Coordinates of C-alpha atoms and ligand atoms in Angstrom, one line a residue:
M1397 CA -45.7 26.9 11.2
R1398 CA -44.9 23.2 10.9
S1399 CA -45.8 21.1 13.8
D1400 CA -43.1 18.5 14.5
E1401 CA -42.9 15.7 16.9
F1402 CA -39.4 14.5 17.8
R1403 CA -39.2 10.9 18.8
G1404 CA -35.8 9.3 19.5
E1405 CA -34.1 8.2 16.4
E1406 CA -36.3 9.9 13.9
L1407 CA -38.1 13.2 13.3
I1408 CA -41.8 12.8 12.5
C1409 CA -42.8 15.8 10.5
S1410 CA -46.3 16.8 9.7
T1411 CA -47.6 20.1 8.2
F1412 CA -50.9 21.9 8.6
S1413 CA -51.7 21.2 5.0
N1414 CA -51.3 17.5 5.2
T1415 CA -51.1 15.0 8.0
S1416 CA -48.8 12.6 6.1
K1417 CA -45.9 11.9 8.4
T1418 CA -42.4 11.8 7.1
S1419 CA -39.8 10.1 9.4
I1420 CA -36.3 11.1 8.8
P1421 CA -33.4 9.0 10.2
I1422 CA -31.0 11.2 12.1
N1423 CA -27.6 10.5 13.4
H1424 CA -26.2 10.9 16.9
H1425 CA -25.0 14.5 16.3
E1426 CA -28.3 15.6 14.9
Y1427 CA -30.1 13.8 17.7
D1428 CA -28.3 16.0 20.3
V1429 CA -28.8 19.2 18.3
I1430 CA -32.5 18.4 17.8
R1431 CA -33.1 17.5 21.4
K1432 CA -31.5 20.7 22.6
C1433 CA -33.6 22.7 20.0
F1434 CA -36.8 21.0 21.1
N1435 CA -36.1 21.8 24.7
E1436 CA -35.7 25.4 23.6
K1437 CA -38.7 25.2 21.2
Y1438 CA -36.8 26.1 18.1
C1439 CA -38.3 23.0 16.4
Y1440 CA -38.8 24.3 12.8
H1441 CA -35.2 25.4 12.0
I1442 CA -33.8 22.0 12.9
L1443 CA -35.7 20.3 10.1
L1444 CA -33.5 22.0 7.6
F1445 CA -30.5 20.6 9.4
S1446 CA -31.8 17.0 9.3
L1447 CA -32.9 17.4 5.7
S1448 CA -29.3 18.0 4.6
E1449 CA -29.0 14.3 3.6
D1450 CA -30.6 12.7 0.6
P1451 CA -33.7 11.1 2.1
T1452 CA -34.1 8.9 -0.9
M1453 CA -31.1 6.8 0.3
A1454 CA -31.7 4.0 2.8
L1455 CA -28.8 5.0 5.0
A1456 CA -29.2 8.8 4.6
G1457 CA -27.9 10.6 7.6
V1458 CA -25.7 7.7 8.9
R1459 CA -22.1 8.8 9.6
V1460 CA -19.4 6.1 9.3
I1461 CA -15.8 6.3 10.3
E1462 CA -13.8 3.6 8.4
L1463 CA -10.3 2.9 9.5
A1464 CA -8.3 2.1 6.4
G1465 CA -7.8 -1.6 5.9
L1466 CA -7.0 -4.1 3.1
A1467 CA -10.2 -5.4 1.4
P1468 CA -13.0 -6.6 3.6
V1469 CA -13.6 -3.4 5.6
P1470 CA -13.2 -1.2 2.5
F1471 CA -15.9 -3.3 0.9
C1472 CA -18.1 -2.9 3.9
G1473 CA -17.6 0.9 3.8
M1474 CA -18.3 1.0 0.1
I1475 CA -21.6 -0.9 0.6
L1476 CA -22.7 1.6 3.3
A1477 CA -21.7 4.5 1.1
D1478 CA -23.5 3.1 -1.9
F1479 CA -26.7 3.1 0.1
G1480 CA -26.4 6.7 1.4
A1481 CA -24.1 6.7 4.4
K1482 CA -21.5 9.4 4.7
V1483 CA -18.2 7.4 5.0
I1484 CA -15.0 9.0 6.2
R1485 CA -12.0 6.7 5.7
V1486 CA -9.2 7.4 8.2
D1487 CA -5.9 6.8 6.4
R1488 CA -2.4 6.7 7.9
T1489 CA -0.2 9.7 7.2
K1490 CA 3.0 9.3 5.1
V1491 CA 1.4 6.8 2.8
A1492 CA 1.8 7.4 -0.9
M1493 CA -1.2 5.4 -2.3
A1494 CA -4.4 4.2 -0.8
M1495 CA -4.7 0.4 -0.6
D1496 CA -8.4 0.9 -0.9
T1497 CA -9.7 0.0 -4.4
Q1498 CA -13.3 0.1 -3.2
A1499 CA -13.2 3.8 -2.2
R1500 CA -16.1 5.2 -4.2
G1501 CA -18.3 7.6 -2.3
K1502 CA -15.8 8.0 0.6
R1503 CA -13.9 11.0 1.9
S1504 CA -10.3 10.6 3.2
V1505 CA -8.8 12.0 6.4
A1506 CA -5.1 11.4 6.9
L1507 CA -4.5 11.0 10.7
N1508 CA -1.6 9.7 12.7
L1509 CA -3.2 7.5 15.4
K1510 CA 0.2 6.9 16.9
S1511 CA 0.0 10.3 18.4
P1512 CA -2.2 11.2 21.4
E1513 CA -3.5 14.3 19.4
G1514 CA -4.5 11.9 16.6
V1515 CA -6.3 9.7 19.0
A1516 CA -8.2 12.7 20.4
V1517 CA -9.2 13.8 16.8
L1518 CA -10.6 10.3 16.1
K1519 CA -12.5 10.3 19.3
K1520 CA -14.1 13.6 18.4
L1521 CA -15.1 12.2 15.0
C1522 CA -16.6 9.1 16.7
V1523 CA -18.6 11.1 19.2
Q1524 CA -20.5 12.7 16.3
S1525 CA -20.8 9.5 14.2
D1526 CA -23.0 6.4 14.1
V1527 CA -20.6 3.7 13.1
I1528 CA -16.9 2.9 13.3
L1529 CA -15.4 0.1 11.1
E1530 CA -12.0 -1.2 12.2
P1531 CA -9.9 -3.7 10.2
F1532 CA -7.1 -4.5 12.6
R1533 CA -6.2 -7.7 14.4
K1534 CA -7.5 -8.1 18.0
G1535 CA -6.1 -5.6 20.5
V1536 CA -4.8 -2.9 18.2
M1537 CA -7.6 -0.4 18.9
E1538 CA -7.3 -1.0 22.6
K1539 CA -3.5 -0.4 22.4
M1540 CA -4.3 3.0 20.8
G1541 CA -6.8 3.9 23.5
L1542 CA -9.7 3.5 21.0
G1543 CA -11.3 0.3 22.2
P1544 CA -15.0 -0.1 22.5
E1545 CA -14.8 0.7 26.2
E1546 CA -13.5 4.2 25.5
L1547 CA -15.5 5.1 22.5
L1548 CA -18.9 3.8 23.7
K1549 CA -18.4 5.6 27.0
E1550 CA -18.2 8.9 25.0
N1551 CA -20.9 7.9 22.5
P1552 CA -23.3 5.2 23.8
R1553 CA -25.1 5.2 20.5
L1554 CA -21.9 4.2 18.5
I1555 CA -22.0 1.0 16.5
Y1556 CA -18.5 -0.4 16.8
A1557 CA -17.9 -3.0 14.0
R1558 CA -14.7 -5.1 14.3
L1559 CA -14.0 -7.1 11.1
T1560 CA -11.3 -9.6 11.7
G1561 CA -10.2 -13.0 10.4
Y1562 CA -10.7 -15.0 13.5
G1563 CA -12.9 -12.9 15.8
Q1564 CA -12.1 -11.1 19.1
S1565 CA -11.4 -14.3 21.0
G1566 CA -9.8 -17.7 20.5
A1567 CA -6.3 -19.0 20.0
Y1568 CA -5.9 -17.4 16.6
A1569 CA -7.4 -14.0 17.4
K1570 CA -4.1 -12.2 17.2
A1571 CA -2.7 -14.2 14.2
A1572 CA -2.2 -12.6 10.8
G1573 CA -4.1 -14.2 8.0
H1574 CA -5.9 -13.7 4.7
D1575 CA -9.0 -15.0 3.0
I1576 CA -7.6 -18.4 2.2
N1577 CA -6.7 -19.0 5.8
Y1578 CA -10.2 -18.1 7.0
L1579 CA -11.8 -20.1 4.3
A1580 CA -9.7 -23.1 5.4
M1581 CA -10.7 -22.6 9.0
S1582 CA -14.4 -22.4 8.0
G1583 CA -14.4 -25.9 6.6
L1584 CA -15.6 -24.8 3.2
L1585 CA -12.1 -24.8 1.5
S1586 CA -12.1 -28.6 2.0
M1587 CA -15.1 -28.8 -0.4
L1588 CA -13.7 -26.6 -3.1
G1589 CA -11.8 -28.2 -6.1
R1590 CA -12.1 -30.7 -8.9
S1591 CA -11.8 -34.4 -8.4
N1592 CA -8.3 -35.6 -7.6
E1593 CA -7.1 -32.0 -7.3
K1594 CA -6.1 -30.1 -4.2
P1595 CA -8.5 -27.6 -2.6
Y1596 CA -8.5 -24.2 -4.2
A1597 CA -9.9 -20.8 -2.9
P1598 CA -12.3 -19.1 -5.4
L1599 CA -10.5 -15.7 -5.5
N1600 CA -10.8 -14.0 -2.1
L1601 CA -14.6 -13.9 -2.5
V1602 CA -15.9 -16.1 0.2
A1603 CA -14.2 -15.0 3.4
D1604 CA -13.1 -11.4 2.6
F1605 CA -16.3 -10.3 0.9
A1606 CA -19.2 -12.7 1.4
G1607 CA -18.4 -13.7 4.9
G1608 CA -16.5 -10.5 5.7
G1609 CA -17.4 -7.1 4.3
L1610 CA -21.0 -8.0 3.3
T1611 CA -21.8 -9.9 6.5
C1612 CA -20.3 -7.0 8.5
A1613 CA -22.4 -4.5 6.6
F1614 CA -25.5 -6.6 7.4
G1615 CA -24.5 -6.5 11.1
V1616 CA -24.2 -2.7 10.9
V1617 CA -27.7 -2.4 9.5
L1618 CA -29.1 -4.7 12.1
A1619 CA -27.5 -2.6 14.8
L1620 CA -28.8 0.6 13.3
L1621 CA -32.3 -0.9 13.3
E1622 CA -32.0 -2.2 16.8
R1623 CA -30.8 1.3 18.0
T1624 CA -34.1 2.9 16.8
K1625 CA -35.7 0.9 19.6
S1626 CA -33.0 0.8 22.3
G1627 CA -31.3 4.1 21.5
R1628 CA -28.0 2.2 22.2
G1629 CA -25.1 1.2 20.0
Q1630 CA -23.2 -2.1 20.3
V1631 CA -20.1 -4.0 19.3
I1632 CA -20.2 -6.2 16.2
D1633 CA -17.6 -9.0 16.4
S1634 CA -17.4 -10.0 12.7
S1635 CA -15.2 -13.0 12.2
M1636 CA -14.5 -14.0 8.5
V1637 CA -14.2 -17.6 9.5
E1638 CA -17.7 -17.5 11.0
G1639 CA -19.0 -15.3 8.3
A1640 CA -17.8 -17.6 5.5
A1641 CA -19.2 -20.7 7.3
Y1642 CA -22.5 -18.9 7.9
V1643 CA -22.8 -18.0 4.2
G1644 CA -22.1 -21.7 3.6
S1645 CA -24.8 -23.0 6.0
F1646 CA -26.5 -24.8 3.1
M1647 CA -23.4 -27.1 2.8
W1648 CA -23.8 -28.3 6.4
K1649 CA -27.6 -28.4 6.3
S1650 CA -27.7 -30.4 3.1
R1651 CA -25.4 -33.2 4.1
K1652 CA -28.3 -35.2 5.6
I1653 CA -29.9 -35.4 2.1
G1654 CA -26.7 -36.9 0.8
L1655 CA -25.6 -34.0 -1.4
W1656 CA -21.9 -34.3 -0.4
N1657 CA -21.5 -38.0 0.2
N1658 CA -18.7 -38.4 -2.4
S1659 CA -15.2 -37.0 -2.4
R1660 CA -14.4 -33.4 -3.4
G1661 CA -15.3 -32.7 -7.0
E1662 CA -17.5 -35.8 -7.3
N1663 CA -20.8 -34.4 -6.1
L1664 CA -23.8 -32.8 -7.7
L1665 CA -22.7 -29.1 -7.2
D1666 CA -19.0 -29.3 -6.9
S1667 CA -18.2 -30.0 -10.6
G1668 CA -18.9 -33.8 -10.2
A1669 CA -22.1 -33.7 -12.2
P1670 CA -21.7 -33.3 -16.0
F1671 CA -24.9 -31.3 -16.2
Y1672 CA -23.6 -28.8 -13.6
D1673 CA -20.2 -27.7 -15.0
T1674 CA -18.5 -25.6 -17.6
Y1675 CA -17.5 -26.6 -21.2
R1676 CA -15.1 -25.2 -23.7
T1677 CA -16.6 -24.1 -27.1
S1678 CA -15.0 -24.2 -30.5
D1679 CA -13.7 -20.7 -30.2
G1680 CA -11.9 -21.3 -26.9
R1681 CA -14.5 -19.7 -24.8
Y1682 CA -16.8 -21.4 -22.3
V1683 CA -20.4 -22.0 -21.4
A1684 CA -21.9 -22.8 -18.0
V1685 CA -24.4 -25.6 -17.6
G1686 CA -26.7 -25.9 -14.6
A1687 CA -29.5 -28.2 -15.9
I1688 CA -30.2 -30.0 -12.6
E1689 CA -34.0 -30.7 -12.7
P1690 CA -35.1 -33.4 -15.2
Q1691 CA -37.3 -31.0 -17.2
F1692 CA -34.3 -28.6 -17.7
Y1693 CA -31.9 -31.5 -18.4
T1694 CA -34.3 -32.7 -21.2
Q1695 CA -34.0 -29.3 -22.8
L1696 CA -30.2 -29.4 -22.5
V1697 CA -30.0 -32.8 -24.2
H1698 CA -32.3 -31.5 -26.9
G1699 CA -30.4 -28.3 -27.5
L1700 CA -27.2 -30.3 -27.8
G1701 CA -28.9 -32.3 -30.6
L1702 CA -28.4 -35.6 -28.6
D1703 CA -30.7 -38.6 -28.5
A1704 CA -31.7 -39.0 -24.9
A1705 CA -32.3 -42.8 -25.4
S1706 CA -28.7 -43.2 -26.4
L1707 CA -27.4 -41.6 -23.2
P1708 CA -27.0 -43.1 -19.7
S1709 CA -29.5 -41.9 -17.1
Q1710 CA -28.9 -38.4 -15.8
M1711 CA -28.4 -39.4 -12.2
S1712 CA -26.3 -42.6 -12.9
F1713 CA -23.3 -41.4 -10.9
D1714 CA -21.0 -44.1 -12.4
D1715 CA -21.8 -42.9 -15.9
W1716 CA -21.1 -39.3 -15.2
P1717 CA -17.5 -39.4 -16.7
K1718 CA -18.9 -40.9 -19.9
L1719 CA -21.7 -38.3 -20.0
R1720 CA -19.2 -35.5 -19.5
Q1721 CA -17.2 -36.7 -22.4
V1722 CA -20.3 -36.6 -24.6
F1723 CA -21.1 -33.1 -23.5
T1724 CA -17.5 -32.0 -24.0
N1725 CA -17.5 -33.2 -27.6
Q1726 CA -20.8 -31.6 -28.4
F1727 CA -20.0 -28.2 -26.9
A1728 CA -16.6 -28.2 -28.7
S1729 CA -18.5 -28.3 -32.0
K1730 CA -19.9 -24.7 -31.9
T1731 CA -18.8 -21.2 -30.8
Q1732 CA -20.0 -19.7 -27.5
E1733 CA -22.2 -17.3 -29.6
E1734 CA -23.7 -20.1 -31.6
W1735 CA -24.6 -22.0 -28.4
A1736 CA -26.1 -18.8 -27.0
R1737 CA -28.4 -18.7 -30.0
V1738 CA -29.4 -22.3 -29.4
F1739 CA -30.1 -22.0 -25.7
D1740 CA -31.2 -18.3 -25.1
G1741 CA -34.9 -18.3 -24.4
T1742 CA -34.9 -22.0 -23.2
D1743 CA -34.9 -23.5 -19.7
A1744 CA -31.8 -25.6 -20.5
C1745 CA -29.8 -23.5 -17.9
V1746 CA -26.9 -22.8 -20.3
T1747 CA -25.2 -19.4 -20.2
P1748 CA -22.1 -17.9 -21.7
V1749 CA -19.1 -17.5 -19.3
L1750 CA -18.7 -13.7 -19.6
S1751 CA -15.5 -11.8 -18.9
M1752 CA -15.3 -9.0 -16.4
D1753 CA -15.6 -6.5 -19.3
E1754 CA -18.2 -8.3 -21.4
V1755 CA -20.8 -8.3 -18.6
I1756 CA -21.7 -4.6 -19.2
S1757 CA -22.7 -5.2 -22.8
H1758 CA -24.7 -8.5 -22.5
P1759 CA -28.3 -7.6 -23.3
H1760 CA -29.8 -8.9 -20.1
N1761 CA -27.3 -7.0 -17.9
Q1762 CA -27.8 -3.9 -20.1
E1763 CA -31.5 -4.0 -19.7
R1764 CA -31.1 -4.0 -16.0
A1765 CA -28.2 -1.6 -15.9
S1766 CA -26.4 -4.1 -13.6
F1767 CA -23.0 -2.5 -14.3
H1768 CA -21.7 1.0 -15.0
R1769 CA -18.4 2.6 -16.0
D1770 CA -16.8 4.6 -13.2
A1771 CA -14.8 7.8 -13.4
Q1772 CA -11.8 5.9 -14.7
G1773 CA -14.0 4.3 -17.4
E1774 CA -13.7 0.9 -15.7
V1775 CA -16.6 -1.5 -15.7
T1776 CA -18.0 -1.9 -12.1
P1777 CA -21.0 -3.6 -10.6
N1778 CA -23.9 -1.5 -9.4
P1779 CA -25.1 -1.8 -5.8
A1780 CA -27.3 -4.8 -5.0
P1781 CA -30.0 -5.6 -4.1
V1782 CA -32.2 -3.0 -5.9
L1783 CA -34.6 -1.4 -3.5
S1784 CA -37.8 -0.1 -5.2
Q1785 CA -38.0 3.1 -3.0
T1786 CA -34.4 3.7 -1.9
P1787 CA -32.1 2.0 -4.4
G1788 CA -28.3 2.2 -3.8
S1789 CA -26.4 4.7 -6.0
P1790 CA -22.7 4.3 -6.6
C1791 CA -20.6 7.5 -6.5
L1792 CA -19.2 8.0 -10.0
A1793 CA -16.5 10.5 -9.0
R1794 CA -12.9 9.4 -8.8
D1795 CA -11.6 7.8 -5.6
P1796 CA -10.3 10.2 -2.9
I1797 CA -6.6 10.7 -2.5
I1798 CA -5.2 10.2 1.0
G1799 CA -5.9 13.2 3.2
E1800 CA -7.9 15.0 0.5
H1801 CA -10.7 15.9 2.8
T1802 CA -8.9 16.2 6.1
R1803 CA -9.6 19.9 6.5
P1804 CA -13.2 20.1 5.4
V1805 CA -14.1 17.0 7.4
L1806 CA -12.5 18.3 10.6
E1807 CA -14.1 21.7 10.2
E1808 CA -17.5 19.9 9.6
F1809 CA -17.0 18.1 12.9
G1810 CA -16.4 21.3 14.8
F1811 CA -12.6 21.9 14.6
K1812 CA -11.7 25.6 14.1
P1813 CA -9.4 26.4 11.2
A1814 CA -6.6 27.4 13.6
E1815 CA -6.9 24.0 15.3
V1816 CA -6.6 22.3 12.0
D1817 CA -3.6 24.4 11.1
Q1818 CA -2.0 23.4 14.4
L1819 CA -2.6 19.7 13.9
L1820 CA -1.2 20.0 10.4
S1821 CA 2.0 21.7 11.5
A1822 CA 2.4 19.1 14.3
G1823 CA 2.2 16.3 11.7
V1824 CA -0.8 14.8 13.3
I1825 CA -2.8 15.2 10.1
E1826 CA -2.1 15.6 6.4
C1827 CA -4.2 17.8 4.1
N1828 CA -3.4 16.8 0.5
A1829 CA -5.0 18.7 -2.4
A1830 CA -6.1 16.6 -5.3
K1831 CA -3.7 17.0 -8.1
A1832 CA -5.2 18.7 -11.1
R1833 CA -5.8 16.2 -13.9
L1834 CA -3.9 17.4 -17.1
Ligands
LIG1097 C1 -6.6 -11.7 0.2 C2 -6.8 -10.4 0.9 C3 -5.6 -9.5 0.7 C4 -5.8 -8.6 -0.4 C5 -4.7 -7.6 -0.5 C6 -4.9 -6.7 -1.6 C7 -6.0 -5.7 -1.3 C8 -3.5 -6.0 -1.8 C9 -2.5 -7.0 -2.3 C10 -1.5 -6.3 -3.1 C11 -2.0 -4.8 -3.0 C12 -1.5 -3.9 -4.1 C13 0.0 -3.9 -4.2 O1 0.6 -3.8 -2.9 C14 0.5 -2.8 -5.1 C15 -0.1 -1.4 -4.8 C16 0.7 -0.9 -3.6 C17 0.2 0.5 -3.2 O2 0.9 1.0 -2.1 C18 -1.3 0.5 -2.9 C19 -2.0 0.0 -4.2 C20 -1.6 -1.4 -4.7 C21 -2.2 -1.6 -6.0 C22 -2.0 -2.5 -3.6 C23 -3.6 -2.5 -3.5 C24 -4.0 -3.6 -2.5 O3 -3.7 -3.3 -1.2 C25 -3.5 -4.9 -2.9 C26 -4.1 -5.4 -4.2 C27 -7.2 -10.5 2.3 O4 -7.3 -11.6 2.8 S1 -7.4 -9.0 3.2 C28 -7.9 -9.6 4.8 C29 -6.8 -9.5 5.7 N1 -7.2 -9.8 7.1 C30 -7.9 -9.0 7.9 O5 -8.3 -7.9 7.4 C31 -8.2 -9.5 9.2 C32 -8.0 -8.4 10.3 N2 -6.7 -7.8 10.1 C33 -5.6 -8.4 10.4 O6 -5.5 -9.5 10.8 C34 -4.3 -7.5 10.2 O7 -4.7 -6.2 10.1 C35 -3.5 -8.0 9.0 C36 -4.3 -7.9 7.8 C37 -2.9 -9.4 9.2 C38 -2.3 -7.0 8.9 O8 -1.6 -7.1 10.1 P1 -0.6 -5.8 10.4 O9 0.4 -6.3 11.4 O10 -0.1 -5.2 9.1 O11 -1.6 -4.7 11.0 P2 -2.4 -4.8 12.4 O12 -1.8 -5.8 13.3 O13 -3.8 -4.9 12.0 O14 -2.1 -3.4 13.1 C39 -2.4 -2.2 12.3 C40 -1.2 -1.3 12.7 O15 -1.4 -0.1 12.0 C41 -1.4 1.0 12.9 N3 -2.3 2.0 12.4 C42 -3.5 1.8 11.8 N4 -4.0 2.9 11.4 C43 -3.1 3.9 11.7 C44 -3.1 5.3 11.6 N5 -4.1 6.0 11.0 N6 -2.0 6.0 12.0 C45 -1.0 5.3 12.6 N7 -0.9 3.9 12.8 C46 -2.0 3.3 12.3 C47 -2.0 0.4 14.2 O16 -1.7 1.2 15.3 C48 -1.2 -1.0 14.2 O17 0.1 -0.7 14.6 P3 0.9 -1.8 15.5 O18 1.2 -2.9 14.6 O19 2.1 -1.0 16.0 O20 0.0 -2.1 16.6

């Protein structure tokens, strides 16, 4: 008979044959079941219960309720799913198509939270879960009776992540907005753009994803780790203004070394320096040049076939426009492929600007399997970073349709089939079967 010691957040298992201890992370629901079983000394059987998750995934056993949102929260949910969490996305009912293009690995429950029965269903899901991710502006969850007060009272171990543009306080807290607004409020947008041009937002990368979904996922993991010590959940106030600014800390911290003394687009790293920019090649494609250090810059000049003695000094700011013109003319003389043959294998810091589809076939990315094709055959990035013991693994199945898993999820969380039928007939939930692919 296995001897098992149950300690708070994890199950330490040892067997007679060996004393190696395996600790298995468990979620709130398992915690309660296990504690009850230990009290009644049924310790062995519960191990099977907690081994139901794939222990090779870092977030195995973590249950996440993701309320359907636009882009940042779906990205956060996808990250957690990629690393083993069980993510249930709660969609609105009467919605034709999911807005979530980052839905891999998630299951969808369609639930009308405008009904008290719907609120009760969500509460029951949250009591048995570890994390809730909410994408709404300040006050919406409280209005539905689903604020942190209510949910943490019923499940003190719940991690309540609130991902918003402006945070849960402050004059803008209830204002609508999108990535570009948050980036503007972070101060970083003022630094983005070429010389004599207006500021531009680099896609919706910085606030929505870097400072939003990714930073929020980091907060969730921090809270999960902290809970293994305190046994308590907490509220994560994830503001995209603050997340973006935090991601950009280097920009603030490097002002004192004069990195940003010039106007926008005229500094070392903001397209001002000719050795840190992109250049068009003879076939209309581009290369990226990042030869900052003198030893790398020397290799750039050599690869371009230029005579260093005939050029102005690398750091002669006033000569940068002239140097840029020289580089522009040189790079325009060969194709992207030809320049790759010149610079691959050197430290000149010159790389091809690859398209979203080319990335998967570039030899370096292929060797590392950095990208894969999903169920729709589309190129998509693999989870990062790569952990040696518990790497992330993207679900390759198609994305869920809205309400596809309502019934199995509710029954998994303890609803009887008759209760699910009743909720369905009352319009509180939707159970949509996946349409057969012809
Ligand atoms: C730059 C990005 C924006 C990217 C957008 C793209 C992802 C999408 C742009 C175009 C889309 C595609 C296009 O539309 C074509 C297709 C259409 C198809 O239908 C879907 C597929 C498409 C291909 C579609 C796909 C994509 O959606 C697009 C490509 C960003 O910056 S995103 C970041 C936005 N900001 C935040 O997230 C910060 C926090 N959130 C907010 O500030 C607000 O939520 C926001 C975003 C301003 C929206 O405000 P809104 O007034 O609309 O909502 P809230 O005030 O938050 O209140 C939510 C209300 O909803 C109720 N509710 C929620 N869940 C339920 C439920 N289950 N049942 C019932 N009711 C529910 C909740 O009670 C609130 O109701 P009230 O308003 O009455 O309180």
